[in-house]
mmCIF file of C-alpha atoms in Angstrom:
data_model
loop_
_atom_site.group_PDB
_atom_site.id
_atom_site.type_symbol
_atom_site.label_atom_id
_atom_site.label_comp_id
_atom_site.label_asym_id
_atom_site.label_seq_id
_atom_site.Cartn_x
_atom_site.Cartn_y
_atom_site.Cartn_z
ATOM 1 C CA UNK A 205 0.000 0.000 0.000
ATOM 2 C CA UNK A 206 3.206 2.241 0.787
ATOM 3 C CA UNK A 207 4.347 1.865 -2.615
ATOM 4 C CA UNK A 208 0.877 2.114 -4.121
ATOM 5 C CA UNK A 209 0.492 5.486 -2.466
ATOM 6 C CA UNK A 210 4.108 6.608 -3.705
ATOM 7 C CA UNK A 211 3.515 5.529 -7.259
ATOM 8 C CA UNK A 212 0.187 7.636 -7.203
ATOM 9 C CA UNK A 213 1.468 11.070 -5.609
ATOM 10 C CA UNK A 214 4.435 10.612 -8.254
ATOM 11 C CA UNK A 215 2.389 9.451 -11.473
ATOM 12 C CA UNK A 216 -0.218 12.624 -10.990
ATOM 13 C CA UNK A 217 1.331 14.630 -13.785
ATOM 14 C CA UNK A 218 2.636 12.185 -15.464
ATOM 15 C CA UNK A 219 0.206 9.928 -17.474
ATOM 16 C CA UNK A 220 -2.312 7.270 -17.553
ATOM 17 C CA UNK A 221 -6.189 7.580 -18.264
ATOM 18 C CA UNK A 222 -7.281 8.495 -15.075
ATOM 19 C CA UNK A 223 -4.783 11.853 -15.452
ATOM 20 C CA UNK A 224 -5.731 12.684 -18.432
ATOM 21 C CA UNK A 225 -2.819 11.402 -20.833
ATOM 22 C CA UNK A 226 -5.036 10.187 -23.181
ATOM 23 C CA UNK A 227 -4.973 13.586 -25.142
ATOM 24 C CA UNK A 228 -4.139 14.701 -28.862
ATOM 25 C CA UNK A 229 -3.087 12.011 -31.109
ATOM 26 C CA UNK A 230 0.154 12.592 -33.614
ATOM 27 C CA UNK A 231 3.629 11.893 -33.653
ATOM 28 C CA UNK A 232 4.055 9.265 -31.786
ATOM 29 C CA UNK A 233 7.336 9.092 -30.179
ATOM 30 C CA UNK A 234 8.554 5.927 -33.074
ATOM 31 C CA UNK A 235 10.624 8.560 -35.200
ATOM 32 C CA UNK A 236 14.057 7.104 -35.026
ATOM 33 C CA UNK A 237 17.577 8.891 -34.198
ATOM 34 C CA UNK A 238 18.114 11.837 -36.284
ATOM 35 C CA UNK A 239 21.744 12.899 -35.978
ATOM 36 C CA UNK A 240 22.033 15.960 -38.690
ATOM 37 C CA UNK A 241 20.528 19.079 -38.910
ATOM 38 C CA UNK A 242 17.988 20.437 -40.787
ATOM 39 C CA UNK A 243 16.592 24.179 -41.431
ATOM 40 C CA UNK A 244 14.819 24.303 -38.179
ATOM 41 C CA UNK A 245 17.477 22.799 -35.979
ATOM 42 C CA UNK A 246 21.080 23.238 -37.222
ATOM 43 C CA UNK A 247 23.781 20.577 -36.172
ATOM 44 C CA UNK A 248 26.089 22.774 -35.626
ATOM 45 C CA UNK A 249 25.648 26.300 -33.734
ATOM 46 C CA UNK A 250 27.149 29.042 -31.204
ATOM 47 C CA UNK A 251 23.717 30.095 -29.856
ATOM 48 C CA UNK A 252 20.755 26.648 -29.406
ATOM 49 C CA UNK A 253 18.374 26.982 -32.192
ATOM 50 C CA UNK A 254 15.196 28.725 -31.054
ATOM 51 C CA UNK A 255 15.820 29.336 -27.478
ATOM 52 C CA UNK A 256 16.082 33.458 -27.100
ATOM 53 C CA UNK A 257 17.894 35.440 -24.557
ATOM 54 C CA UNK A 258 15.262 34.643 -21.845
ATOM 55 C CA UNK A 259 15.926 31.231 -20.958
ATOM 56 C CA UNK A 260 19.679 31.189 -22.879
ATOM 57 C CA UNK A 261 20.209 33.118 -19.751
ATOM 58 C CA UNK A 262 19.101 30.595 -17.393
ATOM 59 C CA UNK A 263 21.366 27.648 -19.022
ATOM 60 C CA UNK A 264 24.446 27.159 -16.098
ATOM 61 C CA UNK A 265 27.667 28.357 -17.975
ATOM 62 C CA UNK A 266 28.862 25.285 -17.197
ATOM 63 C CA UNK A 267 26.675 22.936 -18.797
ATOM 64 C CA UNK A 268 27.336 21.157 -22.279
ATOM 65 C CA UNK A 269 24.175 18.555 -22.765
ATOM 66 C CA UNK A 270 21.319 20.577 -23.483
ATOM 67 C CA UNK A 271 17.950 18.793 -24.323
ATOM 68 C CA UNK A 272 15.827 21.367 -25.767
ATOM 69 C CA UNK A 273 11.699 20.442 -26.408
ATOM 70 C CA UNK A 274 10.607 22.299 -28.833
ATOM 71 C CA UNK A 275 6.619 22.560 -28.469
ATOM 72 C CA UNK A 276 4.697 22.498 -31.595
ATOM 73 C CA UNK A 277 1.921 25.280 -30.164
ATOM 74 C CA UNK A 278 0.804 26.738 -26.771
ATOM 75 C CA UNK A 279 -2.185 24.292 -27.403
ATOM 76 C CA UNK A 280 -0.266 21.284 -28.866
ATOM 77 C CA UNK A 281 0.568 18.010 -27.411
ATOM 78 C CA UNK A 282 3.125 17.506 -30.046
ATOM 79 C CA UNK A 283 6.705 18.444 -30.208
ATOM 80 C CA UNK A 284 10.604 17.512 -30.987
ATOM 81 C CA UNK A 285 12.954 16.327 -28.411
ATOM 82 C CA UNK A 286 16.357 17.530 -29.908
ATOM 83 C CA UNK A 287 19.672 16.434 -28.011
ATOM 84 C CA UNK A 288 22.662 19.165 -28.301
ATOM 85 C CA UNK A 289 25.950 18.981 -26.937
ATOM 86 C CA UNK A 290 28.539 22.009 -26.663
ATOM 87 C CA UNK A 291 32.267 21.634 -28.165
ATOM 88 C CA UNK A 292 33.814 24.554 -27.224
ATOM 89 C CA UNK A 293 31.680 27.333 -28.211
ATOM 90 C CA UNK A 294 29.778 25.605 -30.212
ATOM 91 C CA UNK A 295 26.443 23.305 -30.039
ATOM 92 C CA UNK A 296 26.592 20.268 -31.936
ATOM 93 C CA UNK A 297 22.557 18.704 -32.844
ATOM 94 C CA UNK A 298 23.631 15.106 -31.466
ATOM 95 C CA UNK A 299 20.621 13.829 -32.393
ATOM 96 C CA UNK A 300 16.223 13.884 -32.185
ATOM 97 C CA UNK A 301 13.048 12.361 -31.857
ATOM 98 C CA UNK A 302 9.109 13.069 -32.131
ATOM 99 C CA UNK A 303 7.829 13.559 -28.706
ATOM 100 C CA UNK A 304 4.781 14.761 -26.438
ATOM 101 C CA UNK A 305 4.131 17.170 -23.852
ATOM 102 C CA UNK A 306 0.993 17.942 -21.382
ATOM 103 C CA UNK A 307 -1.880 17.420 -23.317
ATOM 104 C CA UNK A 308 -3.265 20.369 -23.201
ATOM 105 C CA UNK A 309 -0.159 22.076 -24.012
ATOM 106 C CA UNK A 310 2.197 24.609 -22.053
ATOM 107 C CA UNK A 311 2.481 27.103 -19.406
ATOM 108 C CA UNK A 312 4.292 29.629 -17.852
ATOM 109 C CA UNK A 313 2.696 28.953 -14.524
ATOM 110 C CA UNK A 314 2.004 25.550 -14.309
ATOM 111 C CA UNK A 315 -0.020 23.856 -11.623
ATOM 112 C CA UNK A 316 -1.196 20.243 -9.899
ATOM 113 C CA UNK A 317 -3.519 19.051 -12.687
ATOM 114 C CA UNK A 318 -3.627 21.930 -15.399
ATOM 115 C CA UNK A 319 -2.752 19.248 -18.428
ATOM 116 C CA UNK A 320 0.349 21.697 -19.473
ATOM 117 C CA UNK A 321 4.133 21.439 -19.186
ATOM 118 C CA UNK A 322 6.092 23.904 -17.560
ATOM 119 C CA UNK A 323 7.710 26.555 -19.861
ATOM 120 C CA UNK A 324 11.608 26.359 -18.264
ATOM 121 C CA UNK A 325 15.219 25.435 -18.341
ATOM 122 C CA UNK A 326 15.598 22.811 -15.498
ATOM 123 C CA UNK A 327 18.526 20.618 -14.724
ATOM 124 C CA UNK A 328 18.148 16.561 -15.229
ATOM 125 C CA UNK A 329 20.184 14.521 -12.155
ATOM 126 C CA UNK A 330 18.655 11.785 -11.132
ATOM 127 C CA UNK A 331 16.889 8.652 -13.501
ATOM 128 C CA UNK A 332 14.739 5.477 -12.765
ATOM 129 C CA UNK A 333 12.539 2.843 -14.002
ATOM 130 C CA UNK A 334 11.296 -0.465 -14.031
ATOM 131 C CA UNK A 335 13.601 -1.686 -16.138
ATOM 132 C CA UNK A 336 17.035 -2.646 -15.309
ATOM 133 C CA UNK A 337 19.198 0.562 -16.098
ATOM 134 C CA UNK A 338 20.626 0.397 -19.669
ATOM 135 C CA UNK A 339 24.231 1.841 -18.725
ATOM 136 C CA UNK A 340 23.057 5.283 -17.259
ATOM 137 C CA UNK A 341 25.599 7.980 -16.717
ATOM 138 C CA UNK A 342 22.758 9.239 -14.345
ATOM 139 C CA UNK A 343 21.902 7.841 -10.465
ATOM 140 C CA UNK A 344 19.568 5.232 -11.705
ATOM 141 C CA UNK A 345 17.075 3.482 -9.301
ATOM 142 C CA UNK A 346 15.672 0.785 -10.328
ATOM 143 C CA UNK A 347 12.256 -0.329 -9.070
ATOM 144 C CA UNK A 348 9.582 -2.925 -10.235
ATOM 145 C CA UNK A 349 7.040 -1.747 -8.052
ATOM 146 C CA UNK A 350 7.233 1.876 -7.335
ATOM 147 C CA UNK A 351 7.494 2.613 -11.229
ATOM 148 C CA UNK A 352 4.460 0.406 -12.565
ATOM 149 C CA UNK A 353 2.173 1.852 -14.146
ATOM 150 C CA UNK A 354 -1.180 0.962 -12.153
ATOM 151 C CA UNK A 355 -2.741 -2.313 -13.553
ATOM 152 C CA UNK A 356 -6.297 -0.551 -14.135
ATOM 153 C CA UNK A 357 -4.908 2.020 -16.882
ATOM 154 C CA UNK A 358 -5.123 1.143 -20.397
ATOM 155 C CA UNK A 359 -2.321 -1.213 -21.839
ATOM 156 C CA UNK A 360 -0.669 1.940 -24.082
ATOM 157 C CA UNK A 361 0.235 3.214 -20.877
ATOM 158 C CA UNK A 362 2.066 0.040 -19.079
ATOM 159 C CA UNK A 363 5.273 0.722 -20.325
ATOM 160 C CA UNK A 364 5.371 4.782 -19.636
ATOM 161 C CA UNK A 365 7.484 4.481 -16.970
ATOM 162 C CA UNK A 366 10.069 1.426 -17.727
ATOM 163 C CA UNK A 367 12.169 4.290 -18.010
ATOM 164 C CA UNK A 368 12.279 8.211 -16.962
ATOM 165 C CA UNK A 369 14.473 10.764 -16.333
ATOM 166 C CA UNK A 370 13.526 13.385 -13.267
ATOM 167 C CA UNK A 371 12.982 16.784 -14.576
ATOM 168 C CA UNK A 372 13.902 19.172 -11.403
ATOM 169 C CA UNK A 373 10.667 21.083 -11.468
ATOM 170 C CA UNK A 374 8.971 21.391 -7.875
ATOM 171 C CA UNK A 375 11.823 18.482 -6.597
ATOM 172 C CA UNK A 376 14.432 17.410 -4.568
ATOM 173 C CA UNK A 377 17.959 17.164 -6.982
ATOM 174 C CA UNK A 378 19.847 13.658 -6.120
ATOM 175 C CA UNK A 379 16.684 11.917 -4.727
ATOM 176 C CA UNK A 380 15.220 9.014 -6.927
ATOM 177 C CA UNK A 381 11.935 10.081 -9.707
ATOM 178 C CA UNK A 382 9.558 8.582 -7.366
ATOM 179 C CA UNK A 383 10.162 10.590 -4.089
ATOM 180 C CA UNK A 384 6.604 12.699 -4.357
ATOM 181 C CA UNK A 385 8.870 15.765 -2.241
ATOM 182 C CA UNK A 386 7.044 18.969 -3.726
ATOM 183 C CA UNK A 387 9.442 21.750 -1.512
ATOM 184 C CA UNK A 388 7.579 24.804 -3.563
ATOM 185 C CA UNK A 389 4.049 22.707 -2.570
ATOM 186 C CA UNK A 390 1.506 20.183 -3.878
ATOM 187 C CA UNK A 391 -0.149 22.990 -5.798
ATOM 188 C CA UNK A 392 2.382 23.698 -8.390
ATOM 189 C CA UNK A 393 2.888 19.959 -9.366
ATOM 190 C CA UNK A 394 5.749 17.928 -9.535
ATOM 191 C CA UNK A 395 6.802 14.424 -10.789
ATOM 192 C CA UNK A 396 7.136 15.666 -14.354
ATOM 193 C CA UNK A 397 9.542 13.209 -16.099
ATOM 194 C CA UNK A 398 10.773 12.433 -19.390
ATOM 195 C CA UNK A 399 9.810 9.038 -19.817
ATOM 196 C CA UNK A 400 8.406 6.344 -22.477
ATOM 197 C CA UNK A 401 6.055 7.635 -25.414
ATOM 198 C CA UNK A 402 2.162 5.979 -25.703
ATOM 199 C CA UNK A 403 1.639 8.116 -28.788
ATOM 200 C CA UNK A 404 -0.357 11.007 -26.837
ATOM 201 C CA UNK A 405 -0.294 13.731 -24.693
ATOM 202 C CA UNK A 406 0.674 13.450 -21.002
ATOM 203 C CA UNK A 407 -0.718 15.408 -18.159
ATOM 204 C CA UNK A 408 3.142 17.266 -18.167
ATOM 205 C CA UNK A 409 5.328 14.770 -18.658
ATOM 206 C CA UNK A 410 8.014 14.946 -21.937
ATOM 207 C CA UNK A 411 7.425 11.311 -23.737
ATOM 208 C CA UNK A 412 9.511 10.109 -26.320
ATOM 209 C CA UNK A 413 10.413 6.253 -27.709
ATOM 210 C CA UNK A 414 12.236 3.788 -26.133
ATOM 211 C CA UNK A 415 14.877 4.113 -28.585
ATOM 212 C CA UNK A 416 15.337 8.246 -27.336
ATOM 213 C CA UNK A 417 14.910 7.127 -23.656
ATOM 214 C CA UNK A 418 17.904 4.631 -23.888
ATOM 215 C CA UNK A 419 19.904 7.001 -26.291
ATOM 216 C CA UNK A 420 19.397 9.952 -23.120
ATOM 217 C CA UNK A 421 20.047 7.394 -20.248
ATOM 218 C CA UNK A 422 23.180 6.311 -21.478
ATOM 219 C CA UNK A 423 24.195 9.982 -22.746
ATOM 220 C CA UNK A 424 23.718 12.416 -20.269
ATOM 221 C CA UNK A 425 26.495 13.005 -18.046
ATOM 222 C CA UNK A 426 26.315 14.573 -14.405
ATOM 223 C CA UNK A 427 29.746 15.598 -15.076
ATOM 224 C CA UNK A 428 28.799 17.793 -18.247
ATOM 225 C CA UNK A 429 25.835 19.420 -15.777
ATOM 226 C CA UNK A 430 22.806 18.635 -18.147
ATOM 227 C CA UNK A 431 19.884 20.221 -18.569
ATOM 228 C CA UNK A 432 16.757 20.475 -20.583
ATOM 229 C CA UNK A 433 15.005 23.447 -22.462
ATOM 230 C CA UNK A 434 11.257 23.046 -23.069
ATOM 231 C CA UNK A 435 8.390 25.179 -23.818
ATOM 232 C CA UNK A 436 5.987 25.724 -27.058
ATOM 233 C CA UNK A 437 8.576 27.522 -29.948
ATOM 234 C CA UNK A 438 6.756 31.111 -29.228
ATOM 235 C CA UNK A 439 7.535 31.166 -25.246
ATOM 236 C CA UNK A 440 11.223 29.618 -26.020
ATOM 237 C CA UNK A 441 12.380 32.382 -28.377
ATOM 238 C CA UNK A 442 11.124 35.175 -26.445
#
């Protein structure tokens, strides 16, 4: 019952029916590894494609792994996951994937239960799953039971949470994904995660394949301070 009451406080904004997740339809999450650029998102850069001064501002000097989500509309539950990585003074695209955000879209003010993902740059320390970990650089904790997905939600959403990656919104940094801890309180949310794509929007959550979550786990490096970028494209270039 413990763990049944863990697994609920920290799957509220994450997904399943009962949440909500069941939103718009689209991408899908099943694009595969894209490791060039295109005209949108140029492999190689000095300044991260379609972030503006705002939140450019907020990445730590320090940090070199930059996942940026780039939101398709303020509205949309659709956007791109793209993985960058600076080389000097320069960001290099390493690669990207379709992906989903809150289904109703996102927010500059987000809150327990409003369907959007927060508009932010927050830093990415700490990883889980039910899975055994796939060669994480990240603290990975492993566990069958706090991390699956409740029996009673529909089948697409069984494997959400096989693996996720803590986004440090409304958390404690270097505590596991499922510690429910909300130190700015319960009514701004919390438990929003990268995790595993079921093809539709999430209740905040970032969801992308299997393929991107293993790609991230075994990519991101504490030691290179990442962090992730995400909002809808208008709130990210202002």
């Amino acid at each position: 019952m413990a763990a049944l009451g863990t697994l609920l406080a920290t799957t509220a904004a994450c997904g399943g029916p009962g949440s909500g997740a069941d939103g718009a339809s689209g991408a899908g999450g099943r694009g595969t590894r894209k490791p060039t650029g295109d005209a949108t998102h140029p492999a190689d850069t000095t300044r991260l494609p379609g972030v503006g001064e705002r939140l450019r501002r907020k990445i730590p000097a320090d940090s070199s792994q930059v996942v940026a989500v780039y939101g398709r509309g303020k509205d949309s539950a659709e956007s791109t996951v793209v993985l960058y990585t600076r080389r000097g003074a320069r960001w290099h695209q390493e690669a990207s994937w379709p992906a989903h955000n809150g289904r109703k879209g996102w927010t500059t003010d987000h809150h327990e239960g409003d369907k959007r993902s927060p508009v932010g740059v927050f830093t990415l320390s700490d990883a889980g799953g039910v899975l055994p970990d796939p060669g994480a650089k990240l603290p990975y904790d492993r566990d069958q039971v706090a991390y699956a997905a409740p029996a009673y939600w529909k089948k697409a959403y069984h494997h959400d949470f096989d693996y996720v990656i803590a986004i440090d919104y409304n958390r404690v940094r270097g505590n596991p994904p499922k510690d429910a801890t909300r130190p700015l309180g319960a009514e701004k949310g919390g438990s929003i995660w990268l995790h595993m794509d079921h093809h539709s929007g999430t209740s905040a959550c970032v969801s992308v394949s299997r393929t991107a979550m293993e790609h991230l786990l075994r990519t991101l490096d504490p030691a290179r301070k990442p962090v992730v970028v995400m909002g809808d494209r208008a709130d990210l270039s202002a």
